[in-house]
PDB file of C-alpha atoms in Angstrom:
ATOM      1  CA  MET T 859     -24.781  16.524   3.173  1.00 60.00           C
ATOM      2  CA  ASP T 860     -26.635  13.982   4.920  1.00 75.00           C
ATOM      3  CA  PHE T 861     -25.453  11.318   7.534  1.00 82.00           C
ATOM      4  CA  LEU T 862     -25.634   8.594   5.464  1.00 83.00           C
ATOM      5  CA  THR T 863     -24.084  10.398   2.202  1.00 84.00           C
ATOM      6  CA  ILE T 864     -21.125  10.938   4.991  1.00 87.00           C
ATOM      7  CA  ILE T 865     -20.820   7.228   5.847  1.00 90.00           C
ATOM      8  CA  GLN T 866     -21.035   6.413   2.182  1.00 89.00           C
ATOM      9  CA  VAL T 867     -18.348   8.527   1.771  1.00 89.00           C
ATOM     10  CA  LEU T 868     -15.919   7.278   4.769  1.00 92.00           C
ATOM     11  CA  ASP T 869     -17.011   3.620   3.344  1.00 93.00           C
ATOM     12  CA  SER T 870     -15.155   4.727  -0.122  1.00 93.00           C
ATOM     13  CA  THR T 871     -12.575   6.200   1.618  1.00 94.00           C
ATOM     14  CA  VAL T 872     -11.547   2.883   3.769  1.00 95.00           C
ATOM     15  CA  ARG T 873     -11.766   0.702   0.504  1.00 94.00           C
ATOM     16  CA  LEU T 874      -9.575   3.279  -1.700  1.00 94.00           C
ATOM     17  CA  GLY T 875      -7.176   3.868   1.076  1.00 94.00           C
ATOM     18  CA  THR T 876      -6.417  -0.155   1.952  1.00 96.00           C
ATOM     19  CA  PRO T 877      -4.352  -0.533  -1.145  1.00 96.00           C
ATOM     20  CA  LEU T 878      -2.364   2.587  -0.040  1.00 95.00           C
ATOM     21  CA  LEU T 879      -1.976   1.708   3.654  1.00 96.00           C
ATOM     22  CA  LEU T 880      -0.655  -1.819   2.797  1.00 97.00           C
ATOM     23  CA  ALA T 881       1.988  -0.386   0.221  1.00 96.00           C
ATOM     24  CA  CYS T 882       2.948   2.616   2.773  1.00 96.00           C
ATOM     25  CA  LEU T 883       3.689  -0.226   5.519  1.00 97.00           C
ATOM     26  CA  ALA T 884       5.687  -2.093   2.848  1.00 96.00           C
ATOM     27  CA  GLY T 885       7.654   1.101   2.247  1.00 95.00           C
ATOM     28  CA  LEU T 886       7.946   1.810   6.155  1.00 95.00           C
ATOM     29  CA  PHE T 887       9.734  -1.666   6.533  1.00 96.00           C
ATOM     30  CA  SER T 888      12.151  -1.292   3.683  1.00 95.00           C
ATOM     31  CA  GLU T 889      12.999   2.406   4.288  1.00 93.00           C
ATOM     32  CA  ARG T 890      13.319   1.768   8.155  1.00 94.00           C
ATOM     33  CA  ALA T 891      15.898  -0.636   7.254  1.00 93.00           C
ATOM     34  CA  GLY T 892      17.736   1.704   4.965  1.00 92.00           C
ATOM     35  CA  ILE T 893      16.721   0.739   1.818  1.00 94.00           C
ATOM     36  CA  PHE T 894      14.621   3.044  -0.304  1.00 92.00           C
ATOM     37  CA  ASP T 895      12.041   1.501  -2.648  1.00 90.00           C
ATOM     38  CA  ILE T 896      10.970   3.581  -5.440  1.00 92.00           C
ATOM     39  CA  GLY T 897       9.532   0.158  -6.735  1.00 93.00           C
ATOM     40  CA  LEU T 898       6.228  -0.108  -4.678  1.00 95.00           C
ATOM     41  CA  GLU T 899       4.204   0.632  -7.787  1.00 95.00           C
ATOM     42  CA  GLY T 900       5.755  -2.018  -9.797  1.00 95.00           C
ATOM     43  CA  LYS T 901       5.423  -4.782  -7.410  1.00 96.00           C
ATOM     44  CA  MET T 902       1.818  -3.909  -6.630  1.00 96.00           C
ATOM     45  CA  LEU T 903       0.996  -4.350 -10.388  1.00 96.00           C
ATOM     46  CA  ALA T 904       2.949  -7.360 -10.989  1.00 96.00           C
ATOM     47  CA  ALA T 905       0.949  -8.685  -8.049  1.00 97.00           C
ATOM     48  CA  ALA T 906      -2.331  -7.227  -9.335  1.00 96.00           C
ATOM     49  CA  PHE T 907      -1.778  -8.910 -12.537  1.00 96.00           C
ATOM     50  CA  PHE T 908      -0.665 -12.643 -11.376  1.00 96.00           C
ATOM     51  CA  SER T 909      -3.454 -12.517  -8.594  1.00 96.00           C
ATOM     52  CA  ALA T 910      -5.820 -12.080 -11.175  1.00 95.00           C
ATOM     53  CA  ALA T 911      -4.595 -14.365 -13.561  1.00 95.00           C
ATOM     54  CA  ILE T 912      -4.358 -17.461 -11.358  1.00 95.00           C
ATOM     55  CA  ALA T 913      -7.664 -16.494  -9.887  1.00 95.00           C
ATOM     56  CA  ALA T 914      -9.307 -16.396 -13.200  1.00 93.00           C
ATOM     57  CA  VAL T 915      -7.630 -19.498 -14.362  1.00 93.00           C
ATOM     58  CA  SER T 916      -7.931 -21.543 -11.250  1.00 92.00           C
ATOM     59  CA  GLY T 917     -11.381 -19.949  -9.886  1.00 90.00           C
ATOM     60  CA  SER T 918      -9.478 -19.490  -6.389  1.00 93.00           C
ATOM     61  CA  VAL T 919      -9.075 -16.120  -4.929  1.00 95.00           C
ATOM     62  CA  TRP T 920      -6.690 -17.638  -2.437  1.00 96.00           C
ATOM     63  CA  LEU T 921      -4.681 -18.951  -4.800  1.00 96.00           C
ATOM     64  CA  GLY T 922      -4.468 -15.878  -6.775  1.00 95.00           C
ATOM     65  CA  LEU T 923      -3.611 -14.168  -3.574  1.00 96.00           C
ATOM     66  CA  CYS T 924      -0.423 -16.255  -2.948  1.00 96.00           C
ATOM     67  CA  ALA T 925       0.403 -15.830  -6.473  1.00 96.00           C
ATOM     68  CA  GLY T 926       0.447 -11.966  -6.364  1.00 96.00           C
ATOM     69  CA  ILE T 927       2.445 -12.450  -3.090  1.00 97.00           C
ATOM     70  CA  ALA T 928       4.900 -14.706  -4.849  1.00 97.00           C
ATOM     71  CA  ALA T 929       5.209 -12.433  -7.667  1.00 96.00           C
ATOM     72  CA  SER T 930       5.904  -9.454  -5.620  1.00 97.00           C
ATOM     73  CA  LEU T 931       8.438 -11.251  -3.336  1.00 97.00           C
ATOM     74  CA  VAL T 932      10.284 -12.149  -6.881  1.00 97.00           C
ATOM     75  CA  LEU T 933      10.512  -8.306  -7.847  1.00 96.00           C
ATOM     76  CA  ALA T 934      11.467  -7.520  -4.153  1.00 96.00           C
ATOM     77  CA  ALA T 935      14.363 -10.224  -4.387  1.00 96.00           C
ATOM     78  CA  LEU T 936      15.615  -8.491  -7.381  1.00 96.00           C
ATOM     79  CA  HIS T 937      15.616  -5.353  -5.694  1.00 95.00           C
ATOM     80  CA  GLY T 938      17.425  -6.829  -2.829  1.00 95.00           C
ATOM     81  CA  LEU T 939      19.835  -8.422  -4.961  1.00 95.00           C
ATOM     82  CA  ALA T 940      20.792  -5.008  -6.742  1.00 94.00           C
ATOM     83  CA  SER T 941      20.659  -2.868  -3.836  1.00 92.00           C
ATOM     84  CA  ILE T 942      21.954  -4.883  -1.025  1.00 93.00           C
ATOM     85  CA  THR T 943      24.505  -7.648  -2.405  1.00 92.00           C
ATOM     86  CA  PHE T 944      25.452  -5.786  -5.395  1.00 92.00           C
ATOM     87  CA  ARG T 945      25.384  -2.479  -3.547  1.00 89.00           C
ATOM     88  CA  GLY T 946      23.462  -0.856  -6.459  1.00 88.00           C
ATOM     89  CA  ASN T 947      21.794   2.767  -6.687  1.00 91.00           C
ATOM     90  CA  GLN T 948      18.523   1.694  -4.999  1.00 91.00           C
ATOM     91  CA  LEU T 949      16.476   4.462  -6.730  1.00 91.00           C
ATOM     92  CA  ILE T 950      17.474   3.067 -10.148  1.00 93.00           C
ATOM     93  CA  SER T 951      16.868  -0.265  -9.155  1.00 93.00           C
ATOM     94  CA  GLY T 952      13.294   0.485  -8.095  1.00 93.00           C
ATOM     95  CA  VAL T 953      12.551   2.624 -11.504  1.00 94.00           C
ATOM     96  CA  ALA T 954      13.706  -0.521 -13.114  1.00 95.00           C
ATOM     97  CA  ILE T 955      11.188  -2.573 -11.466  1.00 96.00           C
ATOM     98  CA  ASN T 956       8.363  -0.348 -12.226  1.00 95.00           C
ATOM     99  CA  PHE T 957       9.244  -0.388 -15.886  1.00 95.00           C
ATOM    100  CA  LEU T 958       9.775  -4.174 -15.918  1.00 95.00           C
ATOM    101  CA  ALA T 959       6.443  -4.746 -14.144  1.00 95.00           C
ATOM    102  CA  ALA T 960       4.510  -2.560 -16.303  1.00 93.00           C
ATOM    103  CA  GLY T 961       5.764  -4.036 -19.454  1.00 93.00           C
ATOM    104  CA  MET T 962       5.940  -7.691 -18.493  1.00 93.00           C
ATOM    105  CA  THR T 963       2.043  -7.765 -17.025  1.00 93.00           C
ATOM    106  CA  VAL T 964       0.679  -6.326 -20.423  1.00 93.00           C
ATOM    107  CA  LEU T 965       2.886  -8.752 -22.624  1.00 93.00           C
ATOM    108  CA  ILE T 966       2.043 -11.697 -20.465  1.00 93.00           C
ATOM    109  CA  ALA T 967      -1.603 -10.828 -20.006  1.00 92.00           C
ATOM    110  CA  GLN T 968      -2.031 -10.378 -24.213  1.00 91.00           C
ATOM    111  CA  ASP T 969      -0.228 -13.832 -24.960  1.00 90.00           C
ATOM    112  CA  TRP T 970      -2.012 -15.278 -21.849  1.00 91.00           C
ATOM    113  CA  PHE T 971      -5.749 -14.431 -22.408  1.00 89.00           C
ATOM    114  CA  GLY T 972      -5.534 -12.346 -25.655  1.00 87.00           C
ATOM    115  CA  GLN T 973      -7.596  -9.609 -24.047  1.00 85.00           C
ATOM    116  CA  GLY T 974      -5.688  -6.599 -25.059  1.00 83.00           C
ATOM    117  CA  GLY T 975      -3.506  -6.584 -21.769  1.00 85.00           C
ATOM    118  CA  ARG T 976      -6.678  -7.765 -19.599  1.00 89.00           C
ATOM    119  CA  THR T 977      -7.687 -10.552 -17.636  1.00 92.00           C
ATOM    120  CA  PRO T 978     -10.975 -12.150 -18.083  1.00 91.00           C
ATOM    121  CA  SER T 979     -13.487 -10.880 -15.324  1.00 92.00           C
ATOM    122  CA  LEU T 980     -13.710 -12.802 -11.914  1.00 90.00           C
ATOM    123  CA  MET T 981     -16.837 -13.790 -10.591  1.00 86.00           C
ATOM    124  CA  GLY T 982     -17.643 -16.061  -7.802  1.00 83.00           C
ATOM    125  CA  GLY T 983     -14.759 -17.765  -5.937  1.00 87.00           C
ATOM    126  CA  GLY T 984     -12.551 -15.696  -7.977  1.00 88.00           C
ATOM    127  CA  ARG T 985     -13.249 -12.556  -6.233  1.00 92.00           C
ATOM    128  CA  PHE T 986     -13.137 -11.561  -2.296  1.00 92.00           C
ATOM    129  CA  GLU T 987     -16.615 -11.421  -1.312  1.00 91.00           C
ATOM    130  CA  PRO T 988     -17.514  -8.419   1.058  1.00 91.00           C
ATOM    131  CA  LEU T 989     -17.779 -10.011   5.039  1.00 90.00           C
ATOM    132  CA  THR T 990     -20.768  -9.320   7.257  1.00 89.00           C
ATOM    133  CA  LEU T 991     -19.929  -8.600  10.627  1.00 88.00           C
ATOM    134  CA  PRO T 992     -21.785 -10.063  13.625  1.00 88.00           C
ATOM    135  CA  PHE T 993     -25.152  -8.276  14.225  1.00 83.00           C
ATOM    136  CA  ALA T 994     -24.804  -5.841  11.452  1.00 82.00           C
ATOM    137  CA  ASP T 995     -28.187  -6.559   9.921  1.00 82.00           C
ATOM    138  CA  ALA T 996     -29.640  -6.355  13.513  1.00 83.00           C
ATOM    139  CA  VAL T 997     -28.397  -3.041  14.522  1.00 84.00           C
ATOM    140  CA  ALA T 998     -28.855  -1.660  10.941  1.00 81.00           C
ATOM    141  CA  ASN T 999     -32.080   0.697  12.180  1.00 81.00           C
ATOM    142  CA  VAL T1000     -30.321   1.819  15.321  1.00 83.00           C
ATOM    143  CA  PRO T1001     -29.643   5.803  14.998  1.00 83.00           C
ATOM    144  CA  PHE T1002     -26.405   6.871  14.359  1.00 83.00           C
ATOM    145  CA  LEU T1003     -24.508   3.828  15.615  1.00 86.00           C
ATOM    146  CA  GLY T1004     -26.364   1.488  13.310  1.00 85.00           C
ATOM    147  CA  PRO T1005     -25.231   2.533  10.092  1.00 86.00           C
ATOM    148  CA  ILE T1006     -21.497   3.454  11.253  1.00 88.00           C
ATOM    149  CA  TYR T1007     -21.202  -0.483  12.351  1.00 88.00           C
ATOM    150  CA  SER T1008     -23.130  -2.003   9.641  1.00 87.00           C
ATOM    151  CA  GLU T1009     -22.224   0.568   6.547  1.00 86.00           C
ATOM    152  CA  LEU T1010     -18.707   1.702   7.609  1.00 89.00           C
ATOM    153  CA  LEU T1011     -17.312  -1.022   9.525  1.00 90.00           C
ATOM    154  CA  SER T1012     -18.872  -3.972   8.098  1.00 90.00           C
ATOM    155  CA  GLY T1013     -19.075  -5.359   4.384  1.00 90.00           C
ATOM    156  CA  HIS T1014     -15.564  -4.855   3.239  1.00 93.00           C
ATOM    157  CA  SER T1015     -13.548  -7.885   2.225  1.00 94.00           C
ATOM    158  CA  ILE T1016     -11.263  -9.596   4.374  1.00 95.00           C
ATOM    159  CA  LEU T1017      -8.152  -8.063   3.227  1.00 95.00           C
ATOM    160  CA  VAL T1018      -9.471  -4.441   4.259  1.00 96.00           C
ATOM    161  CA  TYR T1019      -9.600  -5.751   7.983  1.00 96.00           C
ATOM    162  CA  VAL T1020      -5.996  -7.297   7.302  1.00 96.00           C
ATOM    163  CA  ALA T1021      -4.727  -3.949   6.327  1.00 96.00           C
ATOM    164  CA  PHE T1022      -5.836  -2.180   9.422  1.00 96.00           C
ATOM    165  CA  LEU T1023      -4.852  -4.761  11.823  1.00 97.00           C
ATOM    166  CA  ALA T1024      -1.417  -4.631  10.110  1.00 96.00           C
ATOM    167  CA  VAL T1025      -1.131  -0.942  11.722  1.00 97.00           C
ATOM    168  CA  PRO T1026      -0.830  -1.925  15.165  1.00 97.00           C
ATOM    169  CA  ALA T1027       1.034  -5.120  14.044  1.00 97.00           C
ATOM    170  CA  THR T1028       3.622  -2.835  12.341  1.00 97.00           C
ATOM    171  CA  TRP T1029       3.756  -0.652  15.679  1.00 97.00           C
ATOM    172  CA  TRP T1030       4.260  -3.496  17.755  1.00 97.00           C
ATOM    173  CA  VAL T1031       7.048  -5.093  15.474  1.00 96.00           C
ATOM    174  CA  LEU T1032       9.253  -1.922  15.374  1.00 95.00           C
ATOM    175  CA  TYR T1033       8.855  -0.670  18.670  1.00 95.00           C
ATOM    176  CA  ARG T1034       8.142  -3.600  20.941  1.00 95.00           C
ATOM    177  CA  THR T1035      10.226  -6.339  19.779  1.00 95.00           C
ATOM    178  CA  ARG T1036      14.076  -6.916  19.355  1.00 95.00           C
ATOM    179  CA  PHE T1037      13.792  -7.816  15.589  1.00 95.00           C
ATOM    180  CA  GLY T1038      11.993  -4.015  15.437  1.00 95.00           C
ATOM    181  CA  LEU T1039      14.794  -2.410  17.171  1.00 94.00           C
ATOM    182  CA  ARG T1040      17.704  -3.908  15.276  1.00 94.00           C
ATOM    183  CA  LEU T1041      15.492  -3.163  11.939  1.00 95.00           C
ATOM    184  CA  ARG T1042      15.504   0.429  12.947  1.00 94.00           C
ATOM    185  CA  ALA T1043      19.169   0.362  13.801  1.00 94.00           C
ATOM    186  CA  VAL T1044      20.082  -1.121  10.472  1.00 94.00           C
ATOM    187  CA  GLY T1045      18.484   2.233   8.867  1.00 92.00           C
ATOM    188  CA  GLU T1046      20.357   4.342  11.221  1.00 92.00           C
ATOM    189  CA  ASN T1047      23.602   3.073  11.863  1.00 91.00           C
ATOM    190  CA  PRO T1048      24.443  -0.304  10.626  1.00 92.00           C
ATOM    191  CA  ALA T1049      27.903  -0.441  11.406  1.00 90.00           C
ATOM    192  CA  ALA T1050      26.841  -0.312  15.097  1.00 90.00           C
ATOM    193  CA  VAL T1051      24.371  -3.395  14.399  1.00 91.00           C
ATOM    194  CA  ASP T1052      27.543  -5.349  12.756  1.00 90.00           C
ATOM    195  CA  THR T1053      29.797  -4.598  15.681  1.00 88.00           C
ATOM    196  CA  ALA T1054      26.927  -6.189  17.856  1.00 88.00           C
ATOM    197  CA  GLY T1055      27.255  -9.534  15.582  1.00 87.00           C
ATOM    198  CA  VAL T1056      23.965  -9.270  14.043  1.00 90.00           C
ATOM    199  CA  SER T1057      23.950  -9.350  10.502  1.00 91.00           C
ATOM    200  CA  VAL T1058      23.212  -6.465   8.370  1.00 93.00           C
ATOM    201  CA  VAL T1059      22.441  -7.937   5.132  1.00 93.00           C
ATOM    202  CA  GLY T1060      20.119 -10.549   6.944  1.00 94.00           C
ATOM    203  CA  LEU T1061      18.110  -7.895   8.385  1.00 95.00           C
ATOM    204  CA  ARG T1062      17.735  -5.642   5.194  1.00 95.00           C
ATOM    205  CA  TYR T1063      16.830  -9.025   3.153  1.00 96.00           C
ATOM    206  CA  ALA T1064      13.788  -9.568   5.697  1.00 96.00           C
ATOM    207  CA  ALA T1065      12.652  -5.815   5.520  1.00 96.00           C
ATOM    208  CA  VAL T1066      12.362  -6.255   1.824  1.00 96.00           C
ATOM    209  CA  ALA T1067      10.740  -9.504   1.984  1.00 97.00           C
ATOM    210  CA  ILE T1068       8.355  -7.871   4.332  1.00 97.00           C
ATOM    211  CA  CYS T1069       7.726  -5.307   1.772  1.00 96.00           C
ATOM    212  CA  GLY T1070       7.244  -7.771  -0.904  1.00 97.00           C
ATOM    213  CA  VAL T1071       4.427  -9.649   0.976  1.00 97.00           C
ATOM    214  CA  LEU T1072       2.619  -6.620   1.964  1.00 97.00           C
ATOM    215  CA  CYS T1073       2.830  -5.015  -1.602  1.00 97.00           C
ATOM    216  CA  GLY T1074       1.384  -8.482  -2.882  1.00 97.00           C
ATOM    217  CA  ILE T1075      -1.196  -8.249  -1.007  1.00 97.00           C
ATOM    218  CA  ALA T1076      -1.965  -4.705  -2.054  1.00 97.00           C
ATOM    219  CA  GLY T1077      -1.905  -5.656  -5.593  1.00 96.00           C
ATOM    220  CA  ALA T1078      -4.118  -8.657  -4.705  1.00 96.00           C
ATOM    221  CA  TYR T1079      -6.615  -6.548  -3.128  1.00 97.00           C
ATOM    222  CA  LEU T1080      -6.742  -4.076  -6.030  1.00 96.00           C
ATOM    223  CA  ALA T1081      -7.390  -6.793  -8.441  1.00 95.00           C
ATOM    224  CA  THR T1082      -9.570  -9.178  -6.685  1.00 95.00           C
ATOM    225  CA  ALA T1083     -11.682  -7.284  -4.305  1.00 94.00           C
ATOM    226  CA  LEU T1084     -11.532  -3.506  -5.516  1.00 92.00           C
ATOM    227  CA  GLN T1085     -11.964  -4.181  -8.903  1.00 92.00           C
ATOM    228  CA  ALA T1086     -12.653  -7.608 -10.960  1.00 90.00           C
ATOM    229  CA  GLY T1087     -10.011  -8.249 -12.901  1.00 92.00           C
ATOM    230  CA  PHE T1088      -6.302  -6.701 -14.073  1.00 95.00           C
ATOM    231  CA  VAL T1089      -6.407  -3.873 -16.374  1.00 93.00           C
ATOM    232  CA  LYS T1090      -3.189  -2.114 -18.030  1.00 91.00           C
ATOM    233  CA  GLU T1091      -1.561   0.200 -15.065  1.00 89.00           C
ATOM    234  CA  MET T1092      -4.345  -0.413 -12.852  1.00 92.00           C
ATOM    235  CA  THR T1093      -2.146   0.689 -10.109  1.00 93.00           C
ATOM    236  CA  ALA T1094      -2.342   4.499 -11.413  1.00 87.00           C
ATOM    237  CA  GLY T1095       0.495   5.653  -9.362  1.00 88.00           C
ATOM    238  CA  ARG T1096      -0.835   4.759  -5.954  1.00 92.00           C
ATOM    239  CA  GLY T1097       2.811   3.322  -4.841  1.00 93.00           C
ATOM    240  CA  PHE T1098       4.264   6.859  -5.449  1.00 91.00           C
ATOM    241  CA  ILE T1099       0.952   8.048  -3.348  1.00 91.00           C
ATOM    242  CA  ALA T1100       2.010   5.529  -0.927  1.00 93.00           C
ATOM    243  CA  LEU T1101       5.476   6.949  -0.618  1.00 91.00           C
ATOM    244  CA  ALA T1102       4.352  10.400  -0.422  1.00 88.00           C
ATOM    245  CA  ALA T1103       1.881   9.166   2.401  1.00 90.00           C
ATOM    246  CA  LEU T1104       5.288   7.643   4.137  1.00 92.00           C
ATOM    247  CA  ILE T1105       6.893  10.843   3.855  1.00 88.00           C
ATOM    248  CA  PHE T1106       3.826  13.012   5.488  1.00 86.00           C
ATOM    249  CA  ALA T1107       4.003  10.498   8.089  1.00 88.00           C
ATOM    250  CA  LYS T1108       7.557  10.613   8.863  1.00 88.00           C
ATOM    251  CA  TRP T1109       7.861   6.987   8.698  1.00 92.00           C
ATOM    252  CA  ARG T1110       5.407   6.174  11.760  1.00 93.00           C
ATOM    253  CA  PRO T1111       2.776   3.623  11.514  1.00 95.00           C
ATOM    254  CA  TRP T1112      -0.276   5.115  12.688  1.00 95.00           C
ATOM    255  CA  HIS T1113       0.470   8.269  11.096  1.00 93.00           C
ATOM    256  CA  ALA T1114       0.795   6.398   7.943  1.00 93.00           C
ATOM    257  CA  MET T1115      -2.555   5.271   8.301  1.00 95.00           C
ATOM    258  CA  TRP T1116      -4.186   8.632   8.750  1.00 93.00           C
ATOM    259  CA  ALA T1117      -2.033   9.850   5.961  1.00 91.00           C
ATOM    260  CA  CYS T1118      -3.768   7.040   3.673  1.00 93.00           C
ATOM    261  CA  LEU T1119      -7.063   7.817   4.758  1.00 94.00           C
ATOM    262  CA  LEU T1120      -6.559  11.063   3.653  1.00 90.00           C
ATOM    263  CA  PHE T1121      -5.331  10.301   0.117  1.00 89.00           C
ATOM    264  CA  GLY T1122      -8.426   7.742   0.223  1.00 91.00           C
ATOM    265  CA  PHE T1123     -10.922  10.394   1.026  1.00 90.00           C
ATOM    266  CA  LEU T1124      -9.639  13.103  -1.807  1.00 86.00           C
ATOM    267  CA  GLN T1125      -9.956   9.698  -4.108  1.00 86.00           C
ATOM    268  CA  ALA T1126     -13.544   8.788  -2.730  1.00 88.00           C
ATOM    269  CA  VAL T1127     -14.770  12.740  -3.140  1.00 83.00           C
ATOM    270  CA  ALA T1128     -13.487  13.094  -6.642  1.00 80.00           C
ATOM    271  CA  LEU T1129     -15.369   9.642  -7.634  1.00 80.00           C
ATOM    272  CA  ARG T1130     -18.475  10.891  -5.868  1.00 77.00           C
ATOM    273  CA  TYR T1131     -18.621  14.460  -6.496  1.00 73.00           C
ATOM    274  CA  GLN T1132     -18.536  15.504  -9.872  1.00 67.00           C
ATOM    275  CA  ASN T1133     -18.277  19.508 -11.026  1.00 64.00           C
ATOM    276  CA  ILE T1134     -18.643  20.842  -7.203  1.00 67.00           C
ATOM    277  CA  ASP T1135     -20.264  24.390  -7.028  1.00 64.00           C
ATOM    278  CA  LEU T1136     -18.626  26.331  -4.387  1.00 65.00           C
ATOM    279  CA  GLY T1137     -20.114  30.059  -4.354  1.00 65.00           C
ATOM    280  CA  GLY T1138     -21.214  30.027  -7.822  1.00 68.00           C
ATOM    281  CA  VAL T1139     -17.418  28.903  -8.873  1.00 72.00           C
ATOM    282  CA  VAL T1140     -18.025  25.220 -10.771  1.00 72.00           C
ATOM    283  CA  ILE T1141     -14.893  23.234  -9.967  1.00 73.00           C
ATOM    284  CA  PRO T1142     -14.207  20.603 -12.872  1.00 76.00           C
ATOM    285  CA  VAL T1143     -14.246  17.081 -12.408  1.00 72.00           C
ATOM    286  CA  GLN T1144     -10.544  17.095 -13.605  1.00 76.00           C
ATOM    287  CA  VAL T1145      -9.424  19.180 -10.894  1.00 77.00           C
ATOM    288  CA  MET T1146     -11.071  16.731  -8.015  1.00 74.00           C
ATOM    289  CA  ASP T1147      -9.287  13.831  -9.838  1.00 74.00           C
ATOM    290  CA  ALA T1148      -6.318  15.617  -9.664  1.00 80.00           C
ATOM    291  CA  LEU T1149      -6.392  16.478  -5.981  1.00 78.00           C
ATOM    292  CA  PRO T1150      -4.464  13.163  -4.651  1.00 77.00           C
ATOM    293  CA  TYR T1151      -1.788  13.805  -7.188  1.00 78.00           C
ATOM    294  CA  ILE T1152      -1.196  17.307  -6.491  1.00 81.00           C
ATOM    295  CA  LEU T1153      -1.074  16.735  -2.642  1.00 77.00           C
ATOM    296  CA  THR T1154       1.586  14.074  -3.381  1.00 75.00           C
ATOM    297  CA  VAL T1155       3.507  16.837  -5.237  1.00 78.00           C
ATOM    298  CA  VAL T1156       3.112  19.234  -2.459  1.00 78.00           C
ATOM    299  CA  ILE T1157       4.382  16.656   0.149  1.00 73.00           C
ATOM    300  CA  LEU T1158       7.554  15.346  -1.894  1.00 71.00           C
ATOM    301  CA  ALA T1159       8.472  19.021  -2.420  1.00 73.00           C
ATOM    302  CA  GLY T1160       8.809  19.322   1.297  1.00 65.00           C
ATOM    303  CA  PHE T1161       5.905  22.113   2.212  1.00 56.00           C
ATOM    304  CA  VAL T1162       4.559  20.143   5.151  1.00 57.00           C
ATOM    305  CA  GLY T1163       7.360  19.862   7.784  1.00 62.00           C
ATOM    306  CA  LYS T1164      10.699  18.705   7.550  1.00 70.00           C
ATOM    307  CA  ALA T1165      10.784  14.866   7.374  1.00 72.00           C
ATOM    308  CA  ILE T1166      14.226  13.559   8.150  1.00 79.00           C
ATOM    309  CA  PRO T1167      14.603   9.842   6.756  1.00 82.00           C
ATOM    310  CA  PRO T1168      16.724   7.036   8.421  1.00 86.00           C
ATOM    311  CA  ARG T1169      20.412   8.064   8.071  1.00 84.00           C
ATOM    312  CA  ALA T1170      21.761   5.225   6.385  1.00 82.00           C
ATOM    313  CA  GLY T1171      18.726   5.279   4.110  1.00 84.00           C
ATOM    314  CA  GLY T1172      19.624   4.832   0.437  1.00 83.00           C
ATOM    315  CA  GLU T1173      23.539   3.991   1.435  1.00 83.00           C
ATOM    316  CA  PRO T1174      24.864   0.233   0.721  1.00 83.00           C
ATOM    317  CA  TYR T1175      26.655  -0.980   3.711  1.00 82.00           C
ATOM    318  CA  VAL T1176      30.096  -1.888   3.009  1.00 78.00           C
ATOM    319  CA  LYS T1177      31.372  -4.282   5.913  1.00 75.00           C
ATOM    320  CA  GLU T1178      35.060  -3.306   7.445  1.00 67.00           C
ATOM    321  CA  ARG T1179      37.700  -5.543   7.767  1.00 56.00           C
TER     322      ARG T1179
END
């Protein structure tokens, strides 16, 4: 494998890891506040459909992005209403959101566009175009550093850069602000936060809303940047892979980024290399395609160290009188 091939694989890793990273950070905010969110997949799917649909109708990818975020926020509000206000089971609420999004997107797409649950292909202003960083073309022929800057760092859509900038932003919010301290405290000991005169319900709704925004961006990226339109079940389990990455990272932002890049790398290798020959043993392409999901099962089964979730996670808070 030559250097240029390595750069191309890493470039695909970044592109494929971006929606996972956004969804993982979304789950990080929600679960740090004590709200387990199995519905990441559903929110991403709804956002992918509405962003592609509005972008196709209006011709504006920015309107599509806003529509995707709005759709995700609506489902996030439903999840918050069920699990925070009515103190329902958070896991069941998340699963219900996944089923709702899976059926609703196909139904509306068929009624709206009549293309078998798809949206029209996006072109021109309906898609996020790659951005060329300053001097990328000028340094492209510089040995080693040139290809890294011009091929790996440059040439991505704006949402890719937003996703990776969200990692230090998330770290700063959670560990360097009063809001982040309270958010983490709500996930560990909501009674202590309530005693201090801070609204537990308000903080948890804020975390769920942030989760909705990030899932909306992730879904919009899938439909308007990574691909050129919406197709049925296009999230393909990415919400669950993001949850596995979150557990693998033990609810820490920087570790979450590397975990998502690991999953993205496995997907990139599976897409690029078909039927790999290892010492005379040919590995079928189906095995390569299944690697991210196999790793997900391994992580969720608890074979990668003991990950301790927030102590109040999954438990509705009942204010003492």
